[in-house]
mmCIF file of C-alpha atoms and ligand atoms in Angstrom:
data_model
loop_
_atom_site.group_PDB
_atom_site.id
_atom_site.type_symbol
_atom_site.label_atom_id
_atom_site.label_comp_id
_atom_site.label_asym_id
_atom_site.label_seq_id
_atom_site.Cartn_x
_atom_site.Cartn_y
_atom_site.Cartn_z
ATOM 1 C CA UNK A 1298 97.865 89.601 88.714
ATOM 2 C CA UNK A 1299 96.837 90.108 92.324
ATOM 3 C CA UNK A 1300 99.833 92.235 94.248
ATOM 4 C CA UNK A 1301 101.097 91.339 97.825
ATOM 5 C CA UNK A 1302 104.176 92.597 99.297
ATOM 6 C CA UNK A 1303 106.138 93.110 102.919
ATOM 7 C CA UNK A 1304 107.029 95.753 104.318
ATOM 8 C CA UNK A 1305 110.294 96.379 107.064
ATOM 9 C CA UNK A 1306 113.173 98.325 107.426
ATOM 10 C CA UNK A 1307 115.606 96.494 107.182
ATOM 11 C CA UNK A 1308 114.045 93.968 104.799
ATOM 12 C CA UNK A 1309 116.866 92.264 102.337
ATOM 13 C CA UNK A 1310 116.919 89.524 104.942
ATOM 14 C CA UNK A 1311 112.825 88.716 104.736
ATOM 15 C CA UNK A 1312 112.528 85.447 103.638
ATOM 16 C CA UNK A 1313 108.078 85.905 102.664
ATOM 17 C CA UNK A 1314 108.881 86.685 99.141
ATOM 18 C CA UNK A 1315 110.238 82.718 98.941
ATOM 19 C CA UNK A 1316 107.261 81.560 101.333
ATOM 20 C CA UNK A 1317 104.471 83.310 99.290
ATOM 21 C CA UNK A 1318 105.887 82.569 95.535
ATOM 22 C CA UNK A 1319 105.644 78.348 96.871
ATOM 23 C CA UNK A 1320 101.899 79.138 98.173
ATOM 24 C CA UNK A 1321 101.288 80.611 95.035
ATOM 25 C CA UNK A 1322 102.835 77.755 93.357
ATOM 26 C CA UNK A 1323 101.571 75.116 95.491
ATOM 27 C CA UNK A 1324 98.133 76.285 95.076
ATOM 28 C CA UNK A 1325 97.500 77.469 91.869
ATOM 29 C CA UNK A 1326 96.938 81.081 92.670
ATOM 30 C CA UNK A 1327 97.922 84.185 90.553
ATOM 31 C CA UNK A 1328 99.781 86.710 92.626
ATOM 32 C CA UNK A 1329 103.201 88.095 92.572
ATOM 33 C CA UNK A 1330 104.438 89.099 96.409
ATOM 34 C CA UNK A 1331 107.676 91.770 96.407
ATOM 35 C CA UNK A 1332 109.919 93.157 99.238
ATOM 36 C CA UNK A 1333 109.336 96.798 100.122
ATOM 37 C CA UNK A 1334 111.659 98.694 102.087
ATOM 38 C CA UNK A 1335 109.560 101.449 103.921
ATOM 39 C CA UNK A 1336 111.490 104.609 105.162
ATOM 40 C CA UNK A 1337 111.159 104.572 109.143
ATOM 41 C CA UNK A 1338 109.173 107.910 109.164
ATOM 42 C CA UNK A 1339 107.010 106.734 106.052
ATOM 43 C CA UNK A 1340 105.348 103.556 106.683
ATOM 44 C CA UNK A 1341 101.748 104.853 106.549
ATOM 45 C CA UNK A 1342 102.456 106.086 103.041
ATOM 46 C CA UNK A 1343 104.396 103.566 101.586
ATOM 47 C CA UNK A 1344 100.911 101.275 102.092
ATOM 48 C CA UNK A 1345 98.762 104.094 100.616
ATOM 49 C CA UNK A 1346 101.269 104.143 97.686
ATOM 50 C CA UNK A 1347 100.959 100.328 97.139
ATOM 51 C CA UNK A 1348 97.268 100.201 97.501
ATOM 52 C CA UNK A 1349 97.067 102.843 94.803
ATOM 53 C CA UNK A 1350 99.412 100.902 92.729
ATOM 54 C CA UNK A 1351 96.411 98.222 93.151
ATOM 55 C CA UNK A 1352 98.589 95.962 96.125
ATOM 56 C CA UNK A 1353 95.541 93.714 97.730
ATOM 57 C CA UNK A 1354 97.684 92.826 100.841
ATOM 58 C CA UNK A 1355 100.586 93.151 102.662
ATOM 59 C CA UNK A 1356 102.553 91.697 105.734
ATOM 60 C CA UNK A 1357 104.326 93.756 108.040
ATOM 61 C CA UNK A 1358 107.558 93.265 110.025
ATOM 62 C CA UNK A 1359 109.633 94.975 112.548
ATOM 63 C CA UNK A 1360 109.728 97.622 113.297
ATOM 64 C CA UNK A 1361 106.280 98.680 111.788
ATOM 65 C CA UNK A 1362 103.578 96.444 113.489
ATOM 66 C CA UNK A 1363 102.571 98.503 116.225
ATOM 67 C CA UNK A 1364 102.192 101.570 113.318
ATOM 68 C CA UNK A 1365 100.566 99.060 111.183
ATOM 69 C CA UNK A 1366 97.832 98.101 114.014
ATOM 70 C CA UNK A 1367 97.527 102.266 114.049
ATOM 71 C CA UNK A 1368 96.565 102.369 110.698
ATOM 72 C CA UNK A 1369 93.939 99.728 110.305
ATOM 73 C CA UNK A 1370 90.607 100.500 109.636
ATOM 74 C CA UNK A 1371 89.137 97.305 111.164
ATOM 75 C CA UNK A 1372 91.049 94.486 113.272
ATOM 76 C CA UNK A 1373 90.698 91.017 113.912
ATOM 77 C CA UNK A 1374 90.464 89.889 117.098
ATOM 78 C CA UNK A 1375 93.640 88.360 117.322
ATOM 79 C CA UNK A 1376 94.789 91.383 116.043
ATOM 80 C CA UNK A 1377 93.592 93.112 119.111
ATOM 81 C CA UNK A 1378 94.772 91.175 121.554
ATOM 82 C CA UNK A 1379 98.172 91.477 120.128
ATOM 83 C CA UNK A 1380 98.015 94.889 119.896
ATOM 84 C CA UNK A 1381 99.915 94.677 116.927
ATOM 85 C CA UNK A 1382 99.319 93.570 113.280
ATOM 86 C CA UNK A 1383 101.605 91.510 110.984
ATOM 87 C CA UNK A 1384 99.164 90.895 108.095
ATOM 88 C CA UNK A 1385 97.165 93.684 105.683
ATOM 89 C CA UNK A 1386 94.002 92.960 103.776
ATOM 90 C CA UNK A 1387 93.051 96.092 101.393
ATOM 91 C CA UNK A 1388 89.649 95.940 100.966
ATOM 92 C CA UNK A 1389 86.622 98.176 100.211
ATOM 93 C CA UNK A 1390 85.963 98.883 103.222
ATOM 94 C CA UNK A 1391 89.759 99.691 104.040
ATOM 95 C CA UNK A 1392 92.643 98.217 105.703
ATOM 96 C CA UNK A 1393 91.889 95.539 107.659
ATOM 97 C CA UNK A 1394 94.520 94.552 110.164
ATOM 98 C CA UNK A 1395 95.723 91.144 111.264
ATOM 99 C CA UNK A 1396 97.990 88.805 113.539
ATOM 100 C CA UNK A 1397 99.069 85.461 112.176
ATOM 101 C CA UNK A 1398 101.964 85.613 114.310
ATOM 102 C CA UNK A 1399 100.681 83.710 117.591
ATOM 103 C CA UNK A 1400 98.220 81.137 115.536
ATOM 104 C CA UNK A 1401 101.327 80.484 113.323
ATOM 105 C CA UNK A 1402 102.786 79.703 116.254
ATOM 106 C CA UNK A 1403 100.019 77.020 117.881
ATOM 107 C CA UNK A 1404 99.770 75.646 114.018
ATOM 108 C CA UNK A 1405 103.474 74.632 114.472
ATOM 109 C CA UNK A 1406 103.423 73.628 118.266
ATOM 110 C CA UNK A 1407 99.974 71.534 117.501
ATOM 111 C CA UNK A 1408 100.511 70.172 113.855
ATOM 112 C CA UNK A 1409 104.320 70.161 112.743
ATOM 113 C CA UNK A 1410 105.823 69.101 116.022
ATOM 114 C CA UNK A 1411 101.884 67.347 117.232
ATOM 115 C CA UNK A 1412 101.923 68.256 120.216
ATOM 116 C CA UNK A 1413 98.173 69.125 121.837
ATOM 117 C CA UNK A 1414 98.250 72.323 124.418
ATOM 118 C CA UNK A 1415 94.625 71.190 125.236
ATOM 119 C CA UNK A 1416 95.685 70.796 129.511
ATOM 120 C CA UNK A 1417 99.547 71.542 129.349
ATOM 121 C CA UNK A 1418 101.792 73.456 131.371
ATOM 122 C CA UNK A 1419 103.214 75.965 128.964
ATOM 123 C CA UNK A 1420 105.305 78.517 129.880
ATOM 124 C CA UNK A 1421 106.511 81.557 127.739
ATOM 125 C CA UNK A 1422 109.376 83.757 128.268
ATOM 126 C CA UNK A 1423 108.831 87.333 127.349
ATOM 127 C CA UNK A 1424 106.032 89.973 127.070
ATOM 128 C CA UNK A 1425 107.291 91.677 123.850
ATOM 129 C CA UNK A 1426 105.286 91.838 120.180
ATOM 130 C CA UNK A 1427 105.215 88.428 119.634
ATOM 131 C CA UNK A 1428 104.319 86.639 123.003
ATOM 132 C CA UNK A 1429 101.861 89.184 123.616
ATOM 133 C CA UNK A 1430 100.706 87.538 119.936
ATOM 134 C CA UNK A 1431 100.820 84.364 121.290
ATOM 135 C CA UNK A 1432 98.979 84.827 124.189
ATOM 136 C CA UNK A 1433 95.496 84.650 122.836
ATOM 137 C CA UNK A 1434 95.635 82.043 120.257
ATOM 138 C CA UNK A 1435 97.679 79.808 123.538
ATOM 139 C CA UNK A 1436 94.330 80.076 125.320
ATOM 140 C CA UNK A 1437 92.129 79.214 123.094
ATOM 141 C CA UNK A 1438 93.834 75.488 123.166
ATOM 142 C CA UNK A 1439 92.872 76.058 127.271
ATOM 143 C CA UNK A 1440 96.164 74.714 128.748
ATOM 144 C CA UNK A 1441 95.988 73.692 132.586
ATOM 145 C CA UNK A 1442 98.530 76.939 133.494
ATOM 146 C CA UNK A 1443 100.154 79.306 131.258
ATOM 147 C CA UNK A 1444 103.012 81.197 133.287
ATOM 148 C CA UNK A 1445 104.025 84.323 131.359
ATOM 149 C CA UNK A 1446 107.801 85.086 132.822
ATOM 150 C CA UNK A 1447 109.788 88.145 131.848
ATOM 151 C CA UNK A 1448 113.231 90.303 132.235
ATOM 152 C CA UNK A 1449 110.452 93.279 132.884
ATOM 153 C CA UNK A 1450 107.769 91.389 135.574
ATOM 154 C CA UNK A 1451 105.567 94.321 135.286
ATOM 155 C CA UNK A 1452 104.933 93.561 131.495
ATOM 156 C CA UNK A 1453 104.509 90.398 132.396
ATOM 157 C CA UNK A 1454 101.454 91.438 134.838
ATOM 158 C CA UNK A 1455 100.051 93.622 132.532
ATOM 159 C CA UNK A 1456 99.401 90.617 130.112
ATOM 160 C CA UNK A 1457 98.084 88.449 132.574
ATOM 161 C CA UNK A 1458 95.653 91.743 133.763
ATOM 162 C CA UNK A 1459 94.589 91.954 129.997
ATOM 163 C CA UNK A 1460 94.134 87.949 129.791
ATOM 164 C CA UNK A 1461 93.206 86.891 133.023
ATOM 165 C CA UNK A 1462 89.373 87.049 132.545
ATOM 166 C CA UNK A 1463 89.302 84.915 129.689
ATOM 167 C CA UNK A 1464 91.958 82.174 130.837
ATOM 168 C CA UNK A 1465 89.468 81.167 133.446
ATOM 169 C CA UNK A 1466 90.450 81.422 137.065
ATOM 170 C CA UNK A 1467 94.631 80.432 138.334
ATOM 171 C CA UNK A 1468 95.236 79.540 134.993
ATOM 172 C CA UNK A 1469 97.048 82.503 134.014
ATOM 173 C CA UNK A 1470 100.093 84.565 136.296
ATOM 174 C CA UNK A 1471 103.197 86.216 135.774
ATOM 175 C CA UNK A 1472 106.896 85.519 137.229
ATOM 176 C CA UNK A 1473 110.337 86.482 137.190
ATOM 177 C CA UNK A 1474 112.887 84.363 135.266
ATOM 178 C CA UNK A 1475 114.472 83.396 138.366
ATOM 179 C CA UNK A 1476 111.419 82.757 140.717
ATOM 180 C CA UNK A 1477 109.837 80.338 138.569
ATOM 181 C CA UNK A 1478 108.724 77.473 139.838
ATOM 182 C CA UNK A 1479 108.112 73.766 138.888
ATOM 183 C CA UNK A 1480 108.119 71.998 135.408
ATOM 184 C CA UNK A 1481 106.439 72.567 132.470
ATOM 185 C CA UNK A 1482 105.248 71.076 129.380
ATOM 186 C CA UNK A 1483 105.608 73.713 126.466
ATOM 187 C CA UNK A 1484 108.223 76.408 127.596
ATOM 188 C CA UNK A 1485 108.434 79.347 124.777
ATOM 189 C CA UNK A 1486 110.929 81.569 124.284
ATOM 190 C CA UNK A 1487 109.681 84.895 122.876
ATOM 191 C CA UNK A 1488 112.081 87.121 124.154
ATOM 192 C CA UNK A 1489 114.610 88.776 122.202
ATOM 193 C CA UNK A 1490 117.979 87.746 123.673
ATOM 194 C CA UNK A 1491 118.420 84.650 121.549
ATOM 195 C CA UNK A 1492 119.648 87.339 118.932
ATOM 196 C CA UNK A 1493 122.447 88.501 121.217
ATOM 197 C CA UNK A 1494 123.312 84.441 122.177
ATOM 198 C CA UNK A 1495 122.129 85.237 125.439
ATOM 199 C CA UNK A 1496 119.957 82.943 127.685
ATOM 200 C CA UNK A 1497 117.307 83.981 130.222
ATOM 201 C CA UNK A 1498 118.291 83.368 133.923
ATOM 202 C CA UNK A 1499 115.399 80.540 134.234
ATOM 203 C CA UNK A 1500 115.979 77.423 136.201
ATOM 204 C CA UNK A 1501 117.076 74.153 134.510
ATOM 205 C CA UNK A 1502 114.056 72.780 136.651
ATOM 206 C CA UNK A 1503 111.197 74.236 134.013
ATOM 207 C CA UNK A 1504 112.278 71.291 131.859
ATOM 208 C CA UNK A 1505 111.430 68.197 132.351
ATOM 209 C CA UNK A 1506 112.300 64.726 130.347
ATOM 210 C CA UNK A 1507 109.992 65.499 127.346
ATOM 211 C CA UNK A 1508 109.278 69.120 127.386
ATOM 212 C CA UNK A 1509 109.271 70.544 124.117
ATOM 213 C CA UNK A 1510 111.013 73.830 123.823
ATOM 214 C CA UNK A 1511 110.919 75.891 121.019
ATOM 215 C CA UNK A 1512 112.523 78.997 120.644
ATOM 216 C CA UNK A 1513 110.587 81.965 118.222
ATOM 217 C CA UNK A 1514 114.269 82.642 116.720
ATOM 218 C CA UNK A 1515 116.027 80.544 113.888
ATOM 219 C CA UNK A 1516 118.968 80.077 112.325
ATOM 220 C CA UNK A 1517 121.677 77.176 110.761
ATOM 221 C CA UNK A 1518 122.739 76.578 114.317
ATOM 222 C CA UNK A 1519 120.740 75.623 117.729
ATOM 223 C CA UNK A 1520 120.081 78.922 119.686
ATOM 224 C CA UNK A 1521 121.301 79.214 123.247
ATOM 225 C CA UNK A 1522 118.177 78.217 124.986
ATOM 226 C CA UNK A 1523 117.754 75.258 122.587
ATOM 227 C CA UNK A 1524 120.850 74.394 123.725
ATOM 228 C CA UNK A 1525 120.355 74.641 127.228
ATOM 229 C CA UNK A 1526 116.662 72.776 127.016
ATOM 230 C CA UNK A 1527 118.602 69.745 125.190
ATOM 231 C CA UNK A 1528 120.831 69.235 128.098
ATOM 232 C CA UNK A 1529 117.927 69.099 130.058
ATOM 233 C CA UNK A 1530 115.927 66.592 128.688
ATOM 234 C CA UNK A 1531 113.778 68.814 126.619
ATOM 235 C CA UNK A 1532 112.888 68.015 122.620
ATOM 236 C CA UNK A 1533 113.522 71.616 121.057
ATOM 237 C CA UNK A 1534 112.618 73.263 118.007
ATOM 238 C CA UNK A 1535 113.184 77.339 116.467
ATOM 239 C CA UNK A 1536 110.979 79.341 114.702
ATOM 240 C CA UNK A 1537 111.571 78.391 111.604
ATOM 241 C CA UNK A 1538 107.825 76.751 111.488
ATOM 242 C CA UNK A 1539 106.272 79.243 113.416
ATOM 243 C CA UNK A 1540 107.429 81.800 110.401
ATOM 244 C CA UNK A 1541 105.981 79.414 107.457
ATOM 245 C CA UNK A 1542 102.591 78.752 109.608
ATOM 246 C CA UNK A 1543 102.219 82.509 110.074
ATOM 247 C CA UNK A 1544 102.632 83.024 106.481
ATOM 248 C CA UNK A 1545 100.280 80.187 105.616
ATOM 249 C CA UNK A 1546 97.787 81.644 108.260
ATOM 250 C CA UNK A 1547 98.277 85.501 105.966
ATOM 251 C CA UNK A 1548 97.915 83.678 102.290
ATOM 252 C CA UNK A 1549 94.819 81.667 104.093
ATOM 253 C CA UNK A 1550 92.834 85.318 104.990
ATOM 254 C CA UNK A 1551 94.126 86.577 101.410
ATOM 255 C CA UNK A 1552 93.206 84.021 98.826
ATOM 256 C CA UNK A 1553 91.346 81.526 100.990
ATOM 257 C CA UNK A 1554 92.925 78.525 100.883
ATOM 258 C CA UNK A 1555 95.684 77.063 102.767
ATOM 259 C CA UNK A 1556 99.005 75.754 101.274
ATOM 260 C CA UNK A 1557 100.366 72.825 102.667
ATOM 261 C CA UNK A 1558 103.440 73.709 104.567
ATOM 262 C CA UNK A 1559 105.851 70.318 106.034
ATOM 263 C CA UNK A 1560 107.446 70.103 102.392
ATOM 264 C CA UNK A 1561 108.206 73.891 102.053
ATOM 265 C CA UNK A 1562 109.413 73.865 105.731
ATOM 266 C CA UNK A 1563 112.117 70.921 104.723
ATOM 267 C CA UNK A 1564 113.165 72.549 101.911
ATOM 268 C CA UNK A 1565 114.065 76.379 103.983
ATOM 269 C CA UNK A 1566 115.560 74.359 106.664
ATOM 270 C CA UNK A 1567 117.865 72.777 103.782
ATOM 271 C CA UNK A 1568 118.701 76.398 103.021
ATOM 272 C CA UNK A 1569 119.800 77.793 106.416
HETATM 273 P P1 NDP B 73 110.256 92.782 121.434
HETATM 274 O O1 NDP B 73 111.392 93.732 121.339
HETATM 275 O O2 NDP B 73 108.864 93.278 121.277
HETATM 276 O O3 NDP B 73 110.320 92.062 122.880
HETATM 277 C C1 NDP B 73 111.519 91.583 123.386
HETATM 278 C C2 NDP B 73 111.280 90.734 124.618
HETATM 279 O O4 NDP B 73 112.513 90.105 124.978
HETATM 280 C C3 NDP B 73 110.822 91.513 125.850
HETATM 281 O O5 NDP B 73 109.993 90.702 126.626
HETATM 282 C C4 NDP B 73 112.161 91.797 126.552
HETATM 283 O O6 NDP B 73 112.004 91.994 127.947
HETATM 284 C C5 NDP B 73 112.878 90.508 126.297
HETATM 285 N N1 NDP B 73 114.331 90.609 126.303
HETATM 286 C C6 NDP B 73 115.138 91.362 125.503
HETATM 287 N N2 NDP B 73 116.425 91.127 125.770
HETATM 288 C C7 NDP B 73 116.463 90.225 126.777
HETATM 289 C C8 NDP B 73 117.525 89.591 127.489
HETATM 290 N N3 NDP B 73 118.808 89.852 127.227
HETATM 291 N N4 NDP B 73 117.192 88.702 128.442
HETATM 292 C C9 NDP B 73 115.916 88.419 128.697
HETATM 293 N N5 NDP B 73 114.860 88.991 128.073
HETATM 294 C C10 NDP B 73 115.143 89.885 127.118
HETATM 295 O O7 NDP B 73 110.600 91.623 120.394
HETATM 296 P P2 NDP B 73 109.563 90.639 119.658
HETATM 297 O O8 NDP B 73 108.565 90.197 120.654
HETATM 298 O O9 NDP B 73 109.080 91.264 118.410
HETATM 299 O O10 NDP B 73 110.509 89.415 119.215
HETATM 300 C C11 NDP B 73 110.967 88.451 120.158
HETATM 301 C C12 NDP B 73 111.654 87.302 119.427
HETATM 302 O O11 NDP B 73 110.728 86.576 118.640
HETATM 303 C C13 NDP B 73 112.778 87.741 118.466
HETATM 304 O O12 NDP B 73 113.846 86.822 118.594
HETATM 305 C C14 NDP B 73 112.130 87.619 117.111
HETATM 306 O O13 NDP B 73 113.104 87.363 116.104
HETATM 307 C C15 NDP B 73 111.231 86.422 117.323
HETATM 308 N N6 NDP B 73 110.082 86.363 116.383
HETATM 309 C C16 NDP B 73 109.974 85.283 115.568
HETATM 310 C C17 NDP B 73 108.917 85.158 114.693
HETATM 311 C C18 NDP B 73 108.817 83.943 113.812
HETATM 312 O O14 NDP B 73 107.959 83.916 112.915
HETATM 313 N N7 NDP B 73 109.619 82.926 114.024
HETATM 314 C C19 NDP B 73 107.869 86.192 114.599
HETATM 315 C C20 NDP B 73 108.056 87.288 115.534
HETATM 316 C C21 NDP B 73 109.135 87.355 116.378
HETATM 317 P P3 NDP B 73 111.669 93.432 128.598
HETATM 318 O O15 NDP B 73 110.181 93.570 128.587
HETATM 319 O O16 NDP B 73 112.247 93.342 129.959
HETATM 320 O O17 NDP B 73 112.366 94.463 127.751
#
């Protein structure tokens, strides 16, 4: 039976095991998918370990996916934009290295909650791991403007220097949280502060009657910004569907075929 497994530290909480075994299910596929807790000074060997224990692939979580895009032997593109990898293919030609984490994203934005970013404003807070994921795959749907605001404006730049030449000209820039300006169609939260309950210091004025707002976080409860999106007219979503899609996006590159997610997606929010 084909091996898969993820790797973090900590990684009780990691709901893939429960993702992967209803792929696997869904789909007919052989494979058996574990947890692996890999010691914070020994990620690079606990992969080696479970490729010679015959692993095919692996996903990666924090904090390993900067050490994980270190190790790869090839990348995806996606993979290189991000600068950081999330999914493992062991192959013969070595460990390839990819990001499902941004195209998980659009897959929930554009099918689960159908809403095109072909011409949208979108707007996404934070220049961390995971919106510097979501910057590429964003682009590729060529919204109208794509405002990348952050606690850090400097980080911000930097992504829009990196990006800039392939969003096509003024599509792209960089703001603080409190200098933004205008309304927007897609606002994303990809900042980290959601896990403290804490809200960025942006305007009520990005929202507008309609806006969809979706925060990468999730839990049994709205986060703070969902909350504060709501009262502002926006339709809001977590990340909850951005985590299946970027599993469904992994199992896609490892066993090529793509599980069907909306039923799965019920069922974990049932389970909060
Ligand atoms: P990083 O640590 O790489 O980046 C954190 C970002 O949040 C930075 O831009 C940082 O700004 C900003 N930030 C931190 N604290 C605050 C605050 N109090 N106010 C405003 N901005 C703040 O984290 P990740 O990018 O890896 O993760 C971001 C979020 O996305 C997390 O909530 C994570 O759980 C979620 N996530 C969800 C996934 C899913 O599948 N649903 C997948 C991946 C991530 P600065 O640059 O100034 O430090």
């Amino acid at each position: 039976m084909d091996r898969y497994c993820v790797f973090g530290n900590p990684i009780a909480h990691s709901k893939s095991p429960e993702i992967h075994a209803a792929f696997a299910a869904q789909t007919g596929q052989q494979l058996s998918y574990e947890k692996r807790l890999a010691p914070l000074d020994g990620f690079a060997q606990a992969v080696q370990d479970f490729i010679a224990e015959g692993g095919k692939g692996a996903n990666v979580t924090l904090p390993f996916k900067l050490e994980a895009h270190a190790l790869a032997d090839a990348l995806t593109v996606r993979a290189q934009a991000a600068g950081a990898v999330n999914t493992l293919l062991f192959g013969a030609d070595g460990i390839v290295g990819d990001n499902t984490d941004g195209a998980g994203l659009v897959a929930d934005i554009t099918r689960n909650a159908g809403v095109p970013l072909a011409g949208k404003r979108v707007l996404l807070l934070g220049a961390g791991g995971a919106a510097r994921g979501a910057v590429l795959p964003i682009l590729e749907h060529r919204p109208s403007a794509m405002v990348i605001a952050n606690r850090t404006v400097a980080n911000a730049e930097a992504l829009v220097q990196q990006f800039s030449a392939l969003a096509g000209t003024g599509v792209l820039s960089a703001s603080a949280f409190e200098a933004l300006q205008g309304s927007f169609d897609i606002v994303i939260n990809a900042t980290s502060a959601s896990l403290n309950a804490a809200l960025p210091p942006i305007p009520a004025t990005v929202f507008h009657q309609g806006t969809l707002a979706l925060d990468m976080m999730y839990g049994k409860e709205p986060t703070v910004f969902m909350q504060f999106a709501a009262e502002h007219g926006a339709t809001v979503r977590d990340g909850l569907g951005m985590l299946v899609e970027q599993a469904a996006e992994a199992f896609q590159g490892w066993r090529g075929v793509r599980p069907e997610t909306s039923a799965l997606l019920v069922q974990m929010r049932s389970k909060l």
